[in-house]
Short mmCIF file of C-alpha atoms in Angstrom, two decimals:
data_model
loop_
_atom_site.label_atom_id
_atom_site.label_comp_id
_atom_site.label_asym_id
_atom_site.label_seq_id
_atom_site.Cartn_x
_atom_site.Cartn_y
_atom_site.Cartn_z
CA UNK K 1 16.41 -16.53 31.13
CA UNK K 2 13.67 -17.08 33.69
CA UNK K 3 10.02 -16.62 32.79
CA UNK K 4 9.68 -13.36 34.72
CA UNK K 5 12.80 -11.85 33.19
CA UNK K 6 11.63 -12.88 29.73
CA UNK K 7 8.29 -11.25 30.36
CA UNK K 8 9.89 -8.03 31.55
CA UNK K 9 12.18 -8.00 28.53
CA UNK K 10 9.24 -8.67 26.21
CA UNK K 11 7.21 -5.87 27.79
CA UNK K 12 10.10 -3.44 27.42
CA UNK K 13 10.57 -4.38 23.78
CA UNK K 14 6.86 -3.99 23.06
CA UNK K 15 6.83 -0.57 24.71
CA UNK K 16 9.79 0.53 22.57
CA UNK K 17 8.14 -0.62 19.34
CA UNK K 18 4.82 0.98 20.28
CA UNK K 19 6.77 4.15 21.00
CA UNK K 20 8.41 4.01 17.58
CA UNK K 21 5.08 3.37 15.85
CA UNK K 22 3.26 6.15 17.68
CA UNK K 23 5.97 8.80 17.91
CA UNK K 24 5.22 10.49 14.54
CA UNK K 25 1.44 10.36 15.07
CA UNK K 26 1.67 11.91 18.53
CA UNK K 27 3.99 14.65 17.29
CA UNK K 28 1.69 15.27 14.33
CA UNK K 29 -1.48 15.62 16.40
CA UNK K 30 0.09 17.46 19.34
CA UNK K 31 1.67 20.16 17.20
CA UNK K 32 -1.49 20.64 15.17
CA UNK K 33 -2.60 22.58 18.27
CA UNK K 34 0.65 24.56 18.44
CA UNK K 35 0.10 28.19 19.31
CA UNK K 36 2.98 29.37 17.17
CA UNK K 37 4.29 29.31 13.64
CA UNK K 38 6.41 26.16 13.82
CA UNK K 39 5.19 22.64 14.68
CA UNK K 40 8.32 21.77 16.67
CA UNK K 41 9.12 21.88 20.40
CA UNK K 42 8.72 23.74 22.65
CA UNK K 43 4.95 23.40 22.73
CA UNK K 44 3.60 26.91 23.18
CA UNK K 45 0.02 26.22 24.20
CA UNK K 46 -3.26 25.14 22.63
CA UNK K 47 -5.02 26.80 19.77
CA UNK K 48 -7.61 25.58 17.28
CA UNK K 49 -6.79 28.22 14.72
CA UNK K 50 -4.95 25.82 12.37
CA UNK K 51 -8.06 23.68 12.18
CA UNK K 52 -10.07 26.77 11.41
CA UNK K 53 -7.56 27.63 8.69
CA UNK K 54 -7.94 24.16 7.17
CA UNK K 55 -11.73 24.15 7.23
CA UNK K 56 -11.96 27.59 5.62
CA UNK K 57 -9.36 26.74 2.95
CA UNK K 58 -11.33 26.43 -0.31
CA UNK K 59 -8.63 24.45 -2.12
CA UNK K 60 -8.34 21.90 0.66
CA UNK K 61 -12.06 21.39 1.05
CA UNK K 62 -12.48 21.05 -2.72
CA UNK K 63 -9.64 18.52 -2.86
CA UNK K 64 -11.31 16.62 -0.03
CA UNK K 65 -14.59 16.46 -1.93
CA UNK K 66 -12.74 15.40 -5.11
CA UNK K 67 -10.99 12.62 -3.21
CA UNK K 68 -14.24 11.39 -1.72
CA UNK K 69 -15.97 11.38 -5.13
CA UNK K 70 -13.11 9.56 -6.85
CA UNK K 71 -12.88 7.04 -4.01
CA UNK K 72 -16.63 6.33 -3.94
CA UNK K 73 -17.07 6.04 -7.70
CA UNK K 74 -13.91 4.07 -8.45
CA UNK K 75 -14.48 1.67 -5.54
CA UNK K 76 -18.10 1.04 -6.53
CA UNK K 77 -17.03 0.25 -10.09
CA UNK K 78 -14.10 -1.93 -8.95
CA UNK K 79 -16.41 -3.94 -6.67
CA UNK K 80 -19.04 -4.31 -9.41
CA UNK K 81 -16.55 -5.46 -12.06
CA UNK K 82 -14.73 -7.68 -9.57
CA UNK K 83 -17.98 -9.25 -8.36
CA UNK K 84 -19.25 -10.06 -11.85
CA UNK K 85 -15.89 -11.51 -12.88
CA UNK K 86 -15.55 -13.56 -9.68
CA UNK K 87 -19.06 -14.94 -10.13
CA UNK K 88 -18.44 -15.78 -13.79
CA UNK K 89 -15.14 -17.50 -13.14
CA UNK K 90 -16.19 -19.34 -9.98
CA UNK K 91 -19.51 -20.62 -11.26
CA UNK K 92 -18.94 -21.36 -14.91
CA UNK K 93 -16.49 -23.37 -16.92
CA UNK K 94 -14.71 -20.86 -19.13
CA UNK K 95 -11.95 -21.29 -21.67
CA UNK K 96 -8.50 -20.38 -20.28
CA UNK K 97 -9.96 -19.60 -16.87
CA UNK K 98 -6.54 -19.70 -15.21
CA UNK K 99 -5.21 -17.23 -17.78
CA UNK K 100 -8.17 -14.91 -17.18
CA UNK K 101 -7.59 -15.00 -13.44
CA UNK K 102 -3.91 -14.26 -13.97
CA UNK K 103 -4.69 -11.30 -16.21
CA UNK K 104 -7.15 -9.86 -13.68
CA UNK K 105 -4.58 -10.20 -10.88
CA UNK K 106 -1.63 -8.86 -12.90
CA UNK K 107 -1.90 -5.15 -11.87
CA UNK K 108 -1.21 -6.17 -8.25
CA UNK K 109 2.40 -6.95 -9.13
CA UNK K 110 3.17 -3.61 -10.78
CA UNK K 111 4.09 -0.39 -8.96
CA UNK K 112 1.47 2.36 -8.94
CA UNK K 113 4.12 4.61 -10.47
CA UNK K 114 4.30 2.41 -13.56
CA UNK K 115 0.52 2.09 -13.87
CA UNK K 116 0.21 5.87 -13.59
CA UNK K 117 2.99 6.52 -16.09
CA UNK K 118 1.42 4.13 -18.62
CA UNK K 119 -1.94 5.88 -18.35
CA UNK K 120 -0.29 9.30 -18.60
CA UNK K 121 1.48 8.28 -21.82
CA UNK K 122 -1.77 7.00 -23.34
CA UNK K 123 -3.64 10.13 -22.24
CA UNK K 124 -0.96 12.34 -23.79
CA UNK K 125 -0.94 10.32 -27.01
CA UNK K 126 -4.72 10.63 -27.35
CA UNK K 127 -4.66 14.30 -26.42
CA UNK K 128 -7.10 13.73 -23.56
CA UNK K 129 -6.88 16.26 -20.72
CA UNK K 130 -5.69 15.19 -17.28
CA UNK K 131 -8.70 14.94 -15.00
CA UNK K 132 -10.30 13.34 -11.98
CA UNK K 133 -11.95 10.89 -14.39
CA UNK K 134 -8.50 9.67 -15.45
CA UNK K 135 -7.55 9.24 -11.78
CA UNK K 136 -10.75 7.28 -11.14
CA UNK K 137 -9.98 5.00 -14.08
CA UNK K 138 -6.49 4.39 -12.68
CA UNK K 139 -7.91 3.65 -9.24
CA UNK K 140 -10.26 1.04 -10.68
CA UNK K 141 -7.20 -0.59 -12.29
CA UNK K 142 -5.38 -0.88 -8.95
CA UNK K 143 -8.43 -1.93 -6.93
CA UNK K 144 -10.08 -4.37 -9.33
CA UNK K 145 -7.55 -7.20 -8.68
CA UNK K 146 -8.04 -6.78 -4.94
CA UNK K 147 -11.85 -6.85 -5.11
CA UNK K 148 -11.76 -9.77 -7.53
CA UNK K 149 -9.38 -11.77 -5.32
CA UNK K 150 -11.43 -11.20 -2.16
CA UNK K 151 -14.76 -12.01 -3.81
CA UNK K 152 -13.43 -14.98 -5.77
CA UNK K 153 -12.07 -16.53 -2.58
CA UNK K 154 -15.49 -16.15 -0.94
CA UNK K 155 -17.49 -17.89 -3.68
CA UNK K 156 -17.82 -21.15 -1.74
CA UNK K 157 -19.74 -24.37 -2.32
CA UNK K 158 -22.36 -23.36 0.20
CA UNK K 159 -23.56 -20.44 -1.91
CA UNK K 160 -23.26 -22.54 -5.05
CA UNK K 161 -25.85 -24.90 -3.55
CA UNK K 162 -28.21 -22.03 -2.80
CA UNK K 163 -27.75 -20.65 -6.30
CA UNK K 164 -28.49 -24.05 -7.87
CA UNK K 165 -31.62 -24.34 -5.78
CA UNK K 166 -32.77 -20.90 -6.94
CA UNK K 167 -32.07 -21.79 -10.57
CA UNK K 168 -34.00 -25.05 -10.19
CA UNK K 169 -36.92 -23.02 -8.89
CA UNK K 170 -36.83 -20.99 -12.08
CA UNK K 171 -34.77 -17.91 -11.14
CA UNK K 172 -32.96 -16.22 -13.98
CA UNK K 173 -29.23 -15.66 -13.82
CA UNK K 174 -29.71 -12.00 -12.90
CA UNK K 175 -32.21 -12.88 -10.18
CA UNK K 176 -29.72 -15.39 -8.76
CA UNK K 177 -27.01 -12.75 -8.73
CA UNK K 178 -29.11 -10.05 -7.12
CA UNK K 179 -31.23 -12.10 -4.72
CA UNK K 180 -28.86 -14.92 -3.67
CA UNK K 181 -25.19 -14.33 -4.39
CA UNK K 182 -24.93 -10.64 -3.53
CA UNK K 183 -26.89 -10.80 -0.23
CA UNK K 184 -24.98 -13.90 0.93
CA UNK K 185 -21.65 -12.29 0.05
CA UNK K 186 -22.40 -8.86 1.43
CA UNK K 187 -19.73 -8.82 4.16
CA UNK K 188 -17.09 -9.60 1.51
CA UNK K 189 -18.63 -7.02 -0.83
CA UNK K 190 -18.56 -4.43 1.92
CA UNK K 191 -15.00 -5.31 2.94
CA UNK K 192 -13.68 -5.08 -0.62
CA UNK K 193 -15.53 -1.80 -1.20
CA UNK K 194 -14.10 -0.39 2.00
CA UNK K 195 -10.58 -1.58 1.23
CA UNK K 196 -10.77 -0.08 -2.26
CA UNK K 197 -12.03 3.19 -0.73
CA UNK K 198 -9.08 3.47 1.62
CA UNK K 199 -6.58 2.70 -1.14
CA UNK K 200 -8.12 5.22 -3.51
CA UNK K 201 -8.52 7.85 -0.80
CA UNK K 202 -4.83 7.67 0.09
CA UNK K 203 -3.36 7.08 -3.36
CA UNK K 204 -0.85 9.72 -4.40
CA UNK K 205 1.26 8.96 -7.45
CA UNK K 206 -1.47 8.14 -9.99
CA UNK K 207 -3.48 11.15 -8.86
CA UNK K 208 -0.37 13.32 -9.05
CA UNK K 209 0.44 12.22 -12.60
CA UNK K 210 -3.10 12.41 -13.96
CA UNK K 211 -4.46 15.68 -12.52
CA UNK K 212 -3.67 19.29 -13.16
CA UNK K 213 -6.17 21.86 -11.87
CA UNK K 214 -8.68 19.78 -9.96
CA UNK K 215 -6.64 17.62 -7.58
CA UNK K 216 -7.26 15.05 -4.87
CA UNK K 217 -6.45 15.53 -1.19
CA UNK K 218 -3.05 13.73 -1.11
CA UNK K 219 -1.89 15.87 -4.05
CA UNK K 220 -3.12 19.05 -2.35
CA UNK K 221 -1.35 18.03 0.87
CA UNK K 222 1.76 17.42 -1.21
CA UNK K 223 1.69 20.97 -2.48
CA UNK K 224 1.22 22.23 1.09
CA UNK K 225 4.47 20.49 2.01
CA UNK K 226 6.41 22.82 -0.26
CA UNK K 227 5.95 25.59 2.30
CA UNK K 228 7.93 23.48 4.78
CA UNK K 229 6.92 22.62 8.33
CA UNK K 230 3.56 24.20 9.06
CA UNK K 231 1.03 23.53 11.86
CA UNK K 232 -1.71 23.77 9.22
CA UNK K 233 -0.33 20.65 7.54
CA UNK K 234 -0.42 18.97 10.95
CA UNK K 235 -4.07 19.92 11.27
CA UNK K 236 -4.98 18.47 7.86
CA UNK K 237 -3.09 15.28 8.68
CA UNK K 238 -4.81 14.94 12.05
CA UNK K 239 -8.24 15.42 10.48
CA UNK K 240 -7.58 12.79 7.80
CA UNK K 241 -6.35 10.43 10.52
CA UNK K 242 -9.50 11.01 12.55
CA UNK K 243 -11.79 10.35 9.57
CA UNK K 244 -9.88 7.19 8.62
CA UNK K 245 -10.07 5.82 12.16
CA UNK K 246 -13.78 6.59 12.21
CA UNK K 247 -14.23 4.57 9.02
CA UNK K 248 -12.12 1.71 10.41
CA UNK K 249 -14.23 1.57 13.57
CA UNK K 250 -17.36 1.56 11.41
CA UNK K 251 -15.98 -1.38 9.42
CA UNK K 252 -15.21 -3.30 12.62
CA UNK K 253 -18.69 -2.68 13.97
CA UNK K 254 -20.51 -3.59 10.77
CA UNK K 255 -18.48 -6.73 10.09
CA UNK K 256 -18.21 -7.91 13.68
CA UNK K 257 -21.89 -7.56 14.43
CA UNK K 258 -22.49 -10.34 11.90
CA UNK K 259 -20.38 -12.88 13.73
CA UNK U 1 -20.00 -29.87 -9.04
CA UNK U 2 -22.50 -29.70 -11.87
CA UNK U 3 -22.43 -26.55 -13.88
CA UNK U 4 -25.28 -25.33 -16.00
CA UNK U 5 -24.38 -26.23 -19.57
CA UNK U 6 -24.86 -23.83 -22.46
CA UNK U 7 -24.52 -20.78 -20.26
CA UNK U 8 -20.92 -20.09 -21.00
CA UNK U 9 -21.62 -17.17 -23.36
CA UNK U 10 -23.43 -15.51 -20.50
CA UNK U 11 -20.52 -16.24 -18.20
CA UNK U 12 -18.22 -14.58 -20.71
CA UNK U 13 -20.41 -11.49 -20.52
CA UNK U 14 -19.94 -11.51 -16.75
CA UNK U 15 -16.16 -11.59 -16.93
CA UNK U 16 -15.80 -9.43 -20.05
CA UNK U 17 -16.13 -5.98 -18.41
CA UNK U 18 -13.34 -6.67 -15.93
CA UNK U 19 -11.14 -8.21 -18.61
CA UNK U 20 -11.71 -5.35 -21.04
CA UNK U 21 -10.99 -2.79 -18.33
CA UNK U 22 -7.72 -4.50 -17.47
CA UNK U 23 -6.78 -4.81 -21.14
CA UNK U 24 -7.63 -1.21 -22.01
CA UNK U 25 -6.21 0.56 -18.97
CA UNK U 26 -3.43 -1.75 -17.85
CA UNK U 27 -2.16 -4.02 -20.63
CA UNK U 28 -2.46 -1.49 -23.45
CA UNK U 29 -0.71 1.37 -21.57
CA UNK U 30 2.01 -1.05 -20.61
CA UNK U 31 2.47 -2.17 -24.21
CA UNK U 32 2.65 1.48 -25.30
CA UNK U 33 5.27 2.02 -22.63
CA UNK U 34 7.37 -0.87 -23.90
CA UNK U 35 7.19 0.52 -27.46
CA UNK U 36 8.01 4.02 -26.27
CA UNK U 37 11.03 2.76 -24.34
CA UNK U 38 12.48 1.71 -27.71
CA UNK U 39 11.90 5.13 -29.26
CA UNK U 40 13.93 8.23 -28.72
CA UNK U 41 13.23 11.82 -27.92
CA UNK U 42 15.08 14.11 -30.29
CA UNK U 43 14.52 17.73 -29.38
CA UNK U 44 10.83 17.76 -28.50
CA UNK U 45 9.99 15.13 -31.13
CA UNK U 46 9.46 11.41 -30.51
CA UNK U 47 11.32 9.35 -33.10
CA UNK U 48 10.48 5.66 -33.66
CA UNK U 49 14.11 4.60 -33.83
CA UNK U 50 13.70 1.09 -32.33
CA UNK U 51 16.83 1.18 -30.28
CA UNK U 52 17.95 0.03 -26.85
CA UNK U 53 19.66 3.38 -26.33
CA UNK U 54 17.37 4.29 -23.43
CA UNK U 55 18.31 1.09 -21.62
CA UNK U 56 21.98 1.67 -22.37
CA UNK U 57 21.70 5.02 -20.58
CA UNK U 58 21.32 3.08 -17.35
CA UNK U 59 24.93 1.95 -17.72
CA UNK U 60 26.25 5.09 -19.37
CA UNK U 61 24.87 7.65 -17.00
CA UNK U 62 26.39 7.34 -13.57
CA UNK U 63 23.41 8.83 -11.75
CA UNK U 64 20.93 6.33 -13.26
CA UNK U 65 23.01 3.38 -12.17
CA UNK U 66 23.62 5.01 -8.79
CA UNK U 67 19.85 5.44 -8.35
CA UNK U 68 19.26 1.76 -9.09
CA UNK U 69 21.99 0.73 -6.64
CA UNK U 70 20.65 3.15 -4.00
CA UNK U 71 17.16 1.74 -4.44
CA UNK U 72 18.37 -1.83 -4.05
CA UNK U 73 20.47 -0.95 -0.99
CA UNK U 74 17.69 0.98 0.74
CA UNK U 75 15.10 -1.69 -0.06
CA UNK U 76 17.32 -4.53 1.19
CA UNK U 77 18.13 -2.63 4.38
CA UNK U 78 14.47 -1.71 4.99
CA UNK U 79 13.27 -5.27 4.40
CA UNK U 80 15.88 -6.77 6.74
CA UNK U 81 15.39 -4.17 9.51
CA UNK U 82 11.60 -4.42 9.33
CA UNK U 83 11.65 -8.20 9.71
CA UNK U 84 14.15 -8.06 12.58
CA UNK U 85 12.03 -5.51 14.44
CA UNK U 86 8.62 -6.94 13.62
CA UNK U 87 9.25 -10.62 14.33
CA UNK U 88 9.94 -10.31 18.07
CA UNK U 89 7.09 -7.82 18.36
CA UNK U 90 4.61 -10.15 16.66
CA UNK U 91 5.94 -12.95 18.87
CA UNK U 92 5.33 -10.94 22.04
CA UNK U 93 1.81 -10.02 20.88
CA UNK U 94 1.01 -13.66 20.10
CA UNK U 95 2.68 -15.27 23.13
CA UNK U 96 2.84 -12.84 26.03
CA UNK U 97 -0.23 -10.69 25.66
CA UNK U 98 -3.30 -12.31 27.26
CA UNK U 99 -5.73 -13.65 24.65
CA UNK U 100 -8.51 -11.18 25.31
CA UNK U 101 -6.21 -8.17 24.90
CA UNK U 102 -4.54 -9.43 21.74
CA UNK U 103 -7.02 -7.96 19.30
CA UNK U 104 -6.73 -4.54 20.91
CA UNK U 105 -2.92 -4.77 21.08
CA UNK U 106 -2.79 -5.62 17.40
CA UNK U 107 -5.27 -2.89 16.48
CA UNK U 108 -3.11 -0.35 18.32
CA UNK U 109 0.02 -1.63 16.62
CA UNK U 110 -1.36 -0.79 13.18
CA UNK U 111 -3.31 2.34 14.10
CA UNK U 112 -0.90 4.76 12.38
CA UNK U 113 -1.58 2.82 9.17
CA UNK U 114 -4.61 5.05 9.00
CA UNK U 115 -2.69 8.27 8.70
CA UNK U 116 -2.46 9.50 5.15
CA UNK U 117 0.54 8.20 3.30
CA UNK U 118 1.94 11.64 2.43
CA UNK U 119 1.34 12.80 6.01
CA UNK U 120 3.21 9.83 7.48
CA UNK U 121 6.45 10.94 5.81
CA UNK U 122 5.77 14.55 6.79
CA UNK U 123 5.36 13.47 10.42
CA UNK U 124 8.80 11.88 10.38
CA UNK U 125 10.16 15.10 8.97
CA UNK U 126 8.73 16.84 12.05
CA UNK U 127 10.28 14.27 14.37
CA UNK U 128 13.72 14.28 12.74
CA UNK U 129 14.02 17.98 11.85
CA UNK U 130 16.99 19.99 13.07
CA UNK U 131 14.83 21.55 15.78
CA UNK U 132 12.57 18.49 15.99
CA UNK U 133 11.70 16.44 19.01
CA UNK U 134 14.52 13.87 18.71
CA UNK U 135 17.26 16.48 18.39
CA UNK U 136 15.80 18.58 21.19
CA UNK U 137 15.60 15.56 23.47
CA UNK U 138 19.18 14.57 22.70
CA UNK U 139 20.40 18.14 23.23
CA UNK U 140 18.54 18.46 26.51
CA UNK U 141 19.95 15.16 27.76
CA UNK U 142 23.46 16.40 26.99
CA UNK U 143 24.24 13.45 24.72
CA UNK U 144 25.04 15.75 21.82
CA UNK U 145 26.23 19.35 21.66
CA UNK U 146 25.08 20.11 18.12
CA UNK U 147 21.79 19.02 16.52
CA UNK U 148 22.23 16.00 14.25
CA UNK U 149 21.35 16.24 10.56
CA UNK U 150 18.79 13.43 10.73
CA UNK U 151 16.22 14.64 8.20
CA UNK U 152 16.98 14.81 4.49
CA UNK U 153 19.20 11.76 4.51
CA UNK U 154 19.13 8.09 3.67
CA UNK U 155 18.69 7.40 7.39
CA UNK U 156 15.45 9.39 7.40
CA UNK U 157 14.17 7.54 4.32
CA UNK U 158 14.97 4.20 5.92
CA UNK U 159 13.28 5.20 9.20
CA UNK U 160 10.16 6.36 7.34
CA UNK U 161 9.97 3.09 5.41
CA UNK U 162 10.73 0.84 8.39
CA UNK U 163 7.97 2.55 10.38
CA UNK U 164 5.41 1.58 7.75
CA UNK U 165 6.68 -1.94 7.10
CA UNK U 166 7.08 -2.90 10.75
CA UNK U 167 3.32 -2.45 11.04
CA UNK U 168 2.66 -4.46 7.89
CA UNK U 169 5.02 -7.30 8.84
CA UNK U 170 3.75 -7.43 12.42
CA UNK U 171 0.31 -8.18 10.98
CA UNK U 172 1.47 -10.92 8.61
CA UNK U 173 3.86 -12.58 11.07
CA UNK U 174 1.30 -12.44 13.89
CA UNK U 175 -1.28 -14.11 11.63
CA UNK U 176 1.28 -16.85 11.01
CA UNK U 177 2.23 -17.34 14.65
CA UNK U 178 -1.31 -17.72 15.98
CA UNK U 179 -2.04 -20.38 13.39
CA UNK U 180 0.65 -22.71 14.73
CA UNK U 181 -0.87 -25.62 16.62
CA UNK U 182 0.21 -25.66 20.28
CA UNK U 183 0.93 -29.40 19.92
CA UNK U 184 4.11 -28.78 17.97
CA UNK U 185 5.61 -26.81 20.79
CA UNK U 186 4.51 -29.38 23.36
CA UNK U 187 5.96 -32.19 21.26
CA UNK U 188 9.27 -30.35 21.00
CA UNK U 189 9.29 -29.78 24.77
CA UNK U 190 8.45 -33.45 25.43
CA UNK U 191 11.39 -34.45 23.27
CA UNK U 192 13.61 -32.33 25.50
CA UNK U 193 14.08 -29.15 23.47
CA UNK U 194 14.51 -25.90 25.38
CA UNK U 195 12.66 -22.72 24.47
CA UNK U 196 15.45 -21.50 22.22
CA UNK U 197 15.85 -24.79 20.35
CA UNK U 198 12.09 -25.10 19.94
CA UNK U 199 12.03 -21.66 18.42
CA UNK U 200 15.00 -22.25 16.13
CA UNK U 201 14.06 -25.73 14.91
CA UNK U 202 10.24 -25.67 15.06
CA UNK U 203 8.63 -22.23 15.19
CA UNK U 204 10.98 -20.27 12.93
CA UNK U 205 10.95 -22.77 10.03
CA UNK U 206 7.16 -22.99 10.22
CA UNK U 207 6.69 -19.21 10.09
CA UNK U 208 9.37 -18.60 7.47
CA UNK U 209 7.01 -18.88 4.46
CA UNK U 210 4.78 -16.19 5.97
CA UNK U 211 7.80 -14.02 6.67
CA UNK U 212 8.91 -14.44 3.06
CA UNK U 213 5.53 -13.34 1.75
CA UNK U 214 5.71 -10.25 3.96
CA UNK U 215 9.30 -9.62 2.89
CA UNK U 216 8.34 -9.80 -0.77
CA UNK U 217 5.47 -7.37 -0.21
CA UNK U 218 7.85 -5.02 1.61
CA UNK U 219 10.38 -5.25 -1.21
CA UNK U 220 7.83 -4.48 -3.93
CA UNK U 221 6.13 -1.60 -2.14
CA UNK U 222 9.42 -0.10 -0.97
CA UNK U 223 11.33 -0.16 -4.24
CA UNK U 224 8.46 1.43 -6.17
CA UNK U 225 7.78 4.23 -3.71
CA UNK U 226 8.38 7.85 -4.65
CA UNK U 227 6.94 9.84 -1.73
CA UNK U 228 9.00 8.61 1.20
CA UNK U 229 12.46 9.28 -0.33
CA UNK U 230 11.19 12.49 -1.94
CA UNK U 231 10.00 13.93 1.38
CA UNK U 232 12.61 12.46 3.71
CA UNK U 233 15.65 11.70 1.57
CA UNK U 234 16.98 15.15 0.74
CA UNK U 235 18.92 16.01 -2.40
CA UNK U 236 22.15 14.13 -1.84
CA UNK U 237 21.06 10.90 -3.39
CA UNK U 238 18.07 9.84 -5.45
CA UNK U 239 16.25 6.53 -5.67
CA UNK U 240 15.03 5.05 -8.94
CA UNK U 241 11.39 6.23 -8.71
CA UNK U 242 12.62 9.78 -8.09
CA UNK U 243 14.81 9.63 -11.19
CA UNK U 244 11.86 8.33 -13.22
CA UNK U 245 9.70 11.21 -11.99
CA UNK U 246 12.47 13.66 -12.93
CA UNK U 247 12.40 12.38 -16.51
CA UNK U 248 8.66 12.96 -16.66
CA UNK U 249 8.47 16.26 -14.86
CA UNK U 250 11.35 18.46 -15.82
CA UNK U 251 12.30 16.96 -19.15
CA UNK U 252 9.12 15.28 -20.43
CA UNK U 253 11.41 12.48 -21.62
CA UNK U 254 8.87 9.69 -21.71
CA UNK U 255 11.04 7.16 -23.60
CA UNK U 256 13.73 7.26 -20.90
CA UNK U 257 11.12 7.24 -18.11
CA UNK U 258 9.52 4.17 -19.75
CA UNK U 259 12.83 2.32 -20.04
CA UNK U 260 13.69 3.03 -16.39
CA UNK U 261 10.20 1.93 -15.31
CA UNK U 262 10.59 -1.34 -17.17
CA UNK U 263 13.94 -1.91 -15.45
CA UNK U 264 12.20 -1.27 -12.14
CA UNK U 265 9.55 -3.81 -13.08
CA UNK U 266 12.16 -6.39 -14.08
CA UNK U 267 13.81 -6.03 -10.67
CA UNK U 268 10.45 -6.65 -8.99
CA UNK U 269 9.80 -9.64 -11.27
CA UNK U 270 13.20 -11.08 -10.39
CA UNK U 271 12.41 -10.68 -6.70
CA UNK U 272 9.04 -12.35 -7.24
CA UNK U 273 10.59 -15.31 -9.06
CA UNK U 274 13.21 -15.68 -6.34
CA UNK U 275 10.55 -15.61 -3.61
CA UNK U 276 8.29 -18.03 -5.51
CA UNK U 277 11.17 -20.41 -6.15
CA UNK U 278 12.23 -20.29 -2.53
CA UNK U 279 8.67 -20.97 -1.33
CA UNK U 280 8.34 -23.89 -3.74
CA UNK U 281 11.63 -25.39 -2.58
CA UNK U 282 10.52 -24.93 0.99
CA UNK U 283 7.27 -26.79 0.40
CA UNK U 284 8.83 -29.61 -1.60
#
């Protein structure tokens, strides 16, 4: 095949794959403006009334706030625990360090369904009520290995030198952590916090198993699906998409500005 | 590297919270699950009977075994299709797109990652529905006379999964491709290899470990997923996570759900060991 033909073929292939990747998103967003009861062709004209319906829906807005709270709190805790553990294991000689690392990473290899089921069984056995707190605890379990792995990989020799210098100048361990390690590592801290946020924000199965009355957004969207195809569901999906992209752009800007 | 001596008790305090959290909310629940999988539910009572009866159900009950087989088939198909679609795409992004557009091209390729996970499956339901855009386009073009039953089928589940994993694999394979030193390709060309032979004997073997990592990730995430088959798969056949959820929801049969979950985990562990072994052999 000549170079030009190969290029043309490559371009065609790329267009097809982009089409496949974007088809559901375009259909989702387009028919969120559908001026009719069904989000399928033909497109009957633009209306914003489904968005209005979403924003005035108490259950949806409450679920959105719940999701944001769970995501913020569980991510902050996962980053904190992961940071302390990464610092401890990277900077100090500890007994069975490899075993400790393995244990901290273990939840990564297990399906969310199994983690959620395990927690549900324990919650039932203890007679604790299902709650957002339980979901938050589960989300720390799934995000801690991630935060730990990212932060552990970033604990380089360069920072170790700075930390030693600070210690030699009389800084306490806590001062070293707060004034040297954390500021130097802040892009990694921010990235792991952000990653944990997106995972928690979008997590379904643990939230589904561990909540009853107060639910998170994915669980609320799930119960919307029972009414079948509905432009209102399109509108919720489009809004979530918009918010997520906004956050992603923010991440790019914050992290790239440092380079 | 010199480490401050005598500080190790403080270091233990640093690691302890994370370790305790993992022990309390991951290891302990899992241990309880293992114990429970050996108990039985008689009526509404849990009986500590210490039996493998719940595991035996997998062989005795046709629909449990069928769910496991379905899960393995769907996951294998999704993994293979995703790699076959993503590899050429990643290649085109890395080789044919001008350098300064690559970041944007890649960013676009994973943009739908940012839709909510439940919504992603719902969107495919819209696309594949009886009166959805694909059927309407096919009808209008005269290719078919009757709308196809695309949604609520294994095909729909596979499409929903492949959509997600093509994005994931494109990222991992692209990262692999751009790391290859240009020298290798030049050396192969100098030695007289054509583009195809260079790809087959040089590029592909070098990127295979990265592909395997992506394939393993696909396998694990796909086989444990409940939402995609539940929204897109219809009622004709169930996958293992759906059967597990049925035990919890309708019947509150936690011992059986635990046993099935542990089987699911063993399958993932087997896949992990196979992938790890393969990667080790490859490096040796």
